[in-house]
PDB file of C-alpha atoms in Angstrom:
ATOM      1  CA  UNK I 135       0.033  -0.003  -0.006  1.00 85.00           C
ATOM      2  CA  UNK I 136       2.904   2.397   0.671  1.00 86.00           C
ATOM      3  CA  UNK I 137       4.710   1.602  -2.602  1.00 90.00           C
ATOM      4  CA  UNK I 138       2.081  -0.018  -4.787  1.00 92.00           C
ATOM      5  CA  UNK I 139       3.125  -2.324  -7.647  1.00 95.00           C
ATOM      6  CA  UNK I 140       2.312  -1.271 -11.199  1.00 96.00           C
ATOM      7  CA  UNK I 141       0.594  -4.614 -11.571  1.00 96.00           C
ATOM      8  CA  UNK I 142      -0.722  -7.282  -9.134  1.00 96.00           C
ATOM      9  CA  UNK I 143      -1.539 -10.822 -10.239  1.00 96.00           C
ATOM     10  CA  UNK I 144      -3.863 -12.932  -8.028  1.00 96.00           C
ATOM     11  CA  UNK I 145      -4.074 -16.420  -9.391  1.00 96.00           C
ATOM     12  CA  UNK I 146      -6.127 -19.044  -7.555  1.00 96.00           C
ATOM     13  CA  UNK I 147      -8.650 -21.618  -8.743  1.00 96.00           C
ATOM     14  CA  UNK I 148     -10.937 -20.489  -5.886  1.00 96.00           C
ATOM     15  CA  UNK I 149     -10.970 -17.150  -4.159  1.00 96.00           C
ATOM     16  CA  UNK I 150     -13.101 -15.698  -1.364  1.00 95.00           C
ATOM     17  CA  UNK I 151     -13.323 -12.167   0.090  1.00 94.00           C
ATOM     18  CA  UNK I 152     -11.255 -13.157   3.091  1.00 95.00           C
ATOM     19  CA  UNK I 153     -10.125 -10.747   5.813  1.00 95.00           C
ATOM     20  CA  UNK I 154      -6.513  -9.852   5.218  1.00 94.00           C
ATOM     21  CA  UNK I 155      -5.927  -6.991   7.633  1.00 95.00           C
ATOM     22  CA  UNK I 156      -7.117  -6.810  11.236  1.00 96.00           C
ATOM     23  CA  UNK I 157      -7.707  -3.104  11.630  1.00 96.00           C
ATOM     24  CA  UNK I 158      -9.749  -3.498  14.732  1.00 96.00           C
ATOM     25  CA  UNK I 159      -7.623  -0.980  16.716  1.00 95.00           C
ATOM     26  CA  UNK I 160      -7.507   1.456  13.665  1.00 94.00           C
ATOM     27  CA  UNK I 161      -3.753   1.040  13.467  1.00 94.00           C
ATOM     28  CA  UNK I 162      -3.798   1.031   9.678  1.00 93.00           C
ATOM     29  CA  UNK I 163      -5.850   4.285   9.299  1.00 90.00           C
ATOM     30  CA  UNK I 164      -3.009   6.077   7.671  1.00 90.00           C
ATOM     31  CA  UNK I 165      -2.906   3.543   4.826  1.00 90.00           C
ATOM     32  CA  UNK I 166      -6.599   4.108   4.142  1.00 91.00           C
ATOM     33  CA  UNK I 167      -8.739   6.290   6.520  1.00 91.00           C
ATOM     34  CA  UNK I 168     -12.083   5.005   5.127  1.00 90.00           C
ATOM     35  CA  UNK I 169     -11.476   1.444   6.431  1.00 91.00           C
ATOM     36  CA  UNK I 170     -12.402   2.203  10.016  1.00 92.00           C
ATOM     37  CA  UNK I 171     -11.771  -0.148  13.007  1.00 95.00           C
ATOM     38  CA  UNK I 172     -12.656  -3.553  11.490  1.00 96.00           C
ATOM     39  CA  UNK I 173     -11.329  -6.398   9.396  1.00 96.00           C
ATOM     40  CA  UNK I 174     -10.406  -5.283   5.861  1.00 96.00           C
ATOM     41  CA  UNK I 175     -11.258  -7.719   3.068  1.00 94.00           C
ATOM     42  CA  UNK I 176      -9.186  -8.818   0.101  1.00 94.00           C
ATOM     43  CA  UNK I 177     -11.501  -7.031  -2.407  1.00 91.00           C
ATOM     44  CA  UNK I 178     -11.032  -3.771  -0.481  1.00 90.00           C
ATOM     45  CA  UNK I 179      -7.232  -4.022  -0.566  1.00 92.00           C
ATOM     46  CA  UNK I 180      -7.189  -4.703  -4.276  1.00 92.00           C
ATOM     47  CA  UNK I 181      -9.700  -1.952  -4.971  1.00 89.00           C
ATOM     48  CA  UNK I 182      -7.602   0.484  -2.993  1.00 89.00           C
ATOM     49  CA  UNK I 183      -4.547  -0.460  -4.949  1.00 91.00           C
ATOM     50  CA  UNK I 184      -6.470   0.194  -8.224  1.00 90.00           C
ATOM     51  CA  UNK I 185      -7.326   3.629  -6.922  1.00 87.00           C
ATOM     52  CA  UNK I 186      -3.570   4.214  -6.548  1.00 89.00           C
ATOM     53  CA  UNK I 187      -2.827   3.240 -10.090  1.00 91.00           C
ATOM     54  CA  UNK I 188      -2.139  -0.484  -9.803  1.00 93.00           C
ATOM     55  CA  UNK I 189      -3.522  -2.731 -12.531  1.00 93.00           C
ATOM     56  CA  UNK I 190      -5.001  -5.866 -10.935  1.00 94.00           C
ATOM     57  CA  UNK I 191      -5.220  -9.198 -12.810  1.00 94.00           C
ATOM     58  CA  UNK I 192      -7.305 -11.972 -11.240  1.00 95.00           C
ATOM     59  CA  UNK I 193      -7.305 -15.436 -12.729  1.00 96.00           C
ATOM     60  CA  UNK I 194      -9.751 -18.014 -11.343  1.00 96.00           C
ATOM     61  CA  UNK I 195     -11.709 -21.060 -12.429  1.00 95.00           C
ATOM     62  CA  UNK I 196     -15.107 -20.343 -13.882  1.00 94.00           C
ATOM     63  CA  UNK I 197     -16.786 -21.630 -10.760  1.00 93.00           C
ATOM     64  CA  UNK I 198     -19.844 -20.303  -8.823  1.00 94.00           C
ATOM     65  CA  UNK I 199     -17.712 -20.077  -5.674  1.00 93.00           C
ATOM     66  CA  UNK I 200     -15.708 -17.196  -7.158  1.00 95.00           C
ATOM     67  CA  UNK I 201     -18.709 -15.106  -8.384  1.00 92.00           C
ATOM     68  CA  UNK I 202     -19.322 -13.134  -5.226  1.00 90.00           C
ATOM     69  CA  UNK I 203     -15.729 -12.063  -4.703  1.00 91.00           C
ATOM     70  CA  UNK I 204     -15.468 -11.049  -8.419  1.00 90.00           C
ATOM     71  CA  UNK I 205     -18.650  -9.019  -8.252  1.00 88.00           C
ATOM     72  CA  UNK I 206     -17.503  -7.198  -5.136  1.00 87.00           C
ATOM     73  CA  UNK I 207     -14.040  -6.569  -6.562  1.00 84.00           C
ATOM     74  CA  UNK I 208     -15.339  -5.245  -9.844  1.00 81.00           C
ATOM     75  CA  UNK I 209     -17.815  -2.946  -8.138  1.00 83.00           C
ATOM     76  CA  UNK I 210     -15.101  -1.375  -6.032  1.00 79.00           C
ATOM     77  CA  UNK I 211     -12.229  -1.227  -8.515  1.00 75.00           C
ATOM     78  CA  UNK I 212     -11.427   1.931 -10.484  1.00 69.00           C
ATOM     79  CA  UNK I 213     -12.614   1.675 -14.115  1.00 68.00           C
ATOM     80  CA  UNK I 214     -10.295  -0.120 -16.442  1.00 68.00           C
ATOM     81  CA  UNK I 215      -7.692  -1.178 -13.875  1.00 85.00           C
ATOM     82  CA  UNK I 216      -8.833  -4.767 -13.235  1.00 88.00           C
ATOM     83  CA  UNK I 217      -9.029  -7.720 -15.559  1.00 89.00           C
ATOM     84  CA  UNK I 218     -10.570 -11.115 -14.771  1.00 90.00           C
ATOM     85  CA  UNK I 219      -9.516 -14.232 -16.609  1.00 91.00           C
ATOM     86  CA  UNK I 220     -11.133 -17.624 -16.214  1.00 93.00           C
ATOM     87  CA  UNK I 221      -9.447 -20.969 -16.799  1.00 93.00           C
ATOM     88  CA  UNK I 222     -11.139 -24.405 -16.429  1.00 94.00           C
ATOM     89  CA  UNK I 223      -7.786 -26.159 -15.837  1.00 93.00           C
ATOM     90  CA  UNK I 224      -6.193 -23.621 -13.503  1.00 93.00           C
ATOM     91  CA  UNK I 225      -4.278 -25.187 -10.642  1.00 94.00           C
ATOM     92  CA  UNK I 226      -1.556 -22.554  -9.872  1.00 94.00           C
ATOM     93  CA  UNK I 227      -1.880 -20.355  -6.857  1.00 96.00           C
ATOM     94  CA  UNK I 228      -0.030 -17.134  -6.106  1.00 96.00           C
ATOM     95  CA  UNK I 229       0.075 -13.392  -5.562  1.00 96.00           C
ATOM     96  CA  UNK I 230       2.681 -11.498  -7.643  1.00 97.00           C
ATOM     97  CA  UNK I 231       3.660  -7.881  -7.477  1.00 97.00           C
ATOM     98  CA  UNK I 232       6.639  -5.857  -8.672  1.00 96.00           C
ATOM     99  CA  UNK I 233       8.702  -6.783  -5.622  1.00 96.00           C
ATOM    100  CA  UNK I 234       7.201  -9.908  -4.187  1.00 95.00           C
ATOM    101  CA  UNK I 235       5.835 -13.399  -4.905  1.00 96.00           C
ATOM    102  CA  UNK I 236       3.673 -15.395  -2.522  1.00 94.00           C
ATOM    103  CA  UNK I 237       3.042 -18.874  -3.911  1.00 92.00           C
ATOM    104  CA  UNK I 238       2.247 -22.341  -2.622  1.00 90.00           C
ATOM    105  CA  UNK I 239      -0.584 -24.818  -2.399  1.00 90.00           C
ATOM    106  CA  UNK I 240      -3.231 -22.649  -0.695  1.00 90.00           C
ATOM    107  CA  UNK I 241      -6.240 -21.098  -2.418  1.00 92.00           C
ATOM    108  CA  UNK I 242      -7.171 -17.561  -1.388  1.00 93.00           C
ATOM    109  CA  UNK I 243     -10.119 -18.783   0.589  1.00 93.00           C
ATOM    110  CA  UNK I 244     -10.911 -18.992   4.333  1.00 88.00           C
ATOM    111  CA  UNK I 245     -10.045 -22.694   4.346  1.00 89.00           C
ATOM    112  CA  UNK I 246      -6.898 -22.169   2.234  1.00 89.00           C
ATOM    113  CA  UNK I 247      -5.519 -19.570   4.612  1.00 85.00           C
ATOM    114  CA  UNK I 248      -6.587 -20.996   7.948  1.00 82.00           C
ATOM    115  CA  UNK I 249      -6.287 -24.747   7.371  1.00 80.00           C
TER     116      UNK I 249
END
């Protein structure tokens, strides 16, 4: 958020709008004052990045499970800064930015993160 990537790639067969920042004490208010004291969801983080000029690419399977997250993300993202791709055979999982790569076997879902 402090030095946003030009592009972010979120690749996961299944993705949910999981909580990714615990802002219950308001400690992240300087990153984004509108978040308030609560959990901040993945769609909100990605949307905030689009408002700062980051192009977001999301690749998922064409599965009903992903529909809600994609709808929320597209409703919040700045126009023209997010692209969704669907692949029936997608198995890779990762989050890629200009200066980082998070990859492994977890989907970006509650179960994938917590189990």
